[in-house]
């Protein structure tokens, strides 16, 4: 843990000056992009970055480009003082906190990064401009920070797939590292948006994890038609009066498409609204190959 908190940098020029010197002295830089209101899911990415690299940069930027009309851009929770303490406790050296004007000085961007296909299904169907907003800001942040490695949570599984594909397609020289989902003790995936939930909604929100458990059980019981697995997850959400399902899908973990029959590796994706709050979650399932008869 650094003795003092991270250095807070608000300008692109200031961040580049600091990181340029570090790179010249041979330091490897790890990067964790976030929208702030940090919790231990973010903390786990920061610890992974601090373990693997000489210097760790985290960014806090609530990126208007990735919010659709009527979404929670204006109400998104913010608390820089607390975030600086969480970053300090998790080994962050530099905290980059640009304003919208610093990131988009010319106003609305004319250049946008779109990862076709992968961005259109599941969350992209409900949030049609979301992943282009994410891909555009992440490519911009990669150009500003120039990290060796960047850390993303599997919590946002489709986002991770989009970033991996963007990085490969554009030959961006950064290693993208996916980190496991961090959960509350009752199974709810940690999210900055959980603060929107009132006590009854907070209790109901465990329905996402419970639905994933039902999906995993269906796969383990031998279901091979993805529609059957989807239905087992949807039934759990359907039984929770405070939740409204957006989608529940068993998909190929790399393409995020639904095969006719499930292969040995499956990713279960789910999104539901609890009150006005949209929550997402997911889980990986590996189906063990049947043992040949006579094998010990
Ligand atoms: P956000 O601030 O929500 O944009 O998230 C910033 C990064 O933290 C993304 O890579 C997320 O996937 C990751 N993240 C958010 N919640 C969790 C969690 N519960 N477990 C692991 N990673 C997370």
PDB file of C-alpha atoms in Angstrom, residues 122 211-212 226-227 229-235 237 245-251 258 268-272:
ATOM      1  CA  UNK A 122     -27.603  -8.891 -25.575  1.00  0.00           C
ATOM      2  CA  UNK A 211     -31.026 -17.618 -11.977  1.00  0.00           C
ATOM      3  CA  UNK A 212     -27.409 -18.293 -12.994  1.00  0.00           C
ATOM      4  CA  UNK A 226     -29.612 -23.392 -25.121  1.00  0.00           C
ATOM      5  CA  UNK A 227     -33.324 -22.493 -25.125  1.00  0.00           C
ATOM      6  CA  UNK A 229     -31.133 -23.333 -20.200  1.00  0.00           C
ATOM      7  CA  UNK A 230     -32.453 -19.841 -21.012  1.00  0.00           C
ATOM      8  CA  UNK A 231     -35.930 -20.923 -19.870  1.00  0.00           C
ATOM      9  CA  UNK A 232     -34.619 -22.300 -16.556  1.00  0.00           C
ATOM     10  CA  UNK A 233     -32.983 -18.939 -15.802  1.00  0.00           C
ATOM     11  CA  UNK A 234     -36.019 -16.925 -16.965  1.00  0.00           C
ATOM     12  CA  UNK A 235     -38.297 -18.963 -14.684  1.00  0.00           C
ATOM     13  CA  UNK A 237     -36.522 -14.245 -12.544  1.00  0.00           C
ATOM     14  CA  UNK A 245     -36.044  -9.929 -17.103  1.00  0.00           C
ATOM     15  CA  UNK A 246     -34.267  -8.282 -20.033  1.00  0.00           C
ATOM     16  CA  UNK A 247     -32.471 -11.408 -21.311  1.00  0.00           C
ATOM     17  CA  UNK A 248     -31.088 -14.695 -20.028  1.00  0.00           C
ATOM     18  CA  UNK A 249     -28.954 -16.620 -22.494  1.00  0.00           C
ATOM     19  CA  UNK A 250     -26.541 -19.548 -22.660  1.00  0.00           C
ATOM     20  CA  UNK A 251     -23.915 -18.540 -25.217  1.00  0.00           C
ATOM     21  CA  UNK A 258     -26.129 -19.152 -29.226  1.00  0.00           C
ATOM     22  CA  UNK A 268     -24.549 -17.758 -19.038  1.00  0.00           C
ATOM     23  CA  UNK A 269     -25.495 -14.089 -19.455  1.00  0.00           C
ATOM     24  CA  UNK A 270     -28.323 -12.335 -17.661  1.00  0.00           C
ATOM     25  CA  UNK A 271     -29.758  -8.815 -17.384  1.00  0.00           C
ATOM     26  CA  UNK A 272     -32.784  -7.729 -15.377  1.00  0.00           C
TER      27      UNK A 272
END
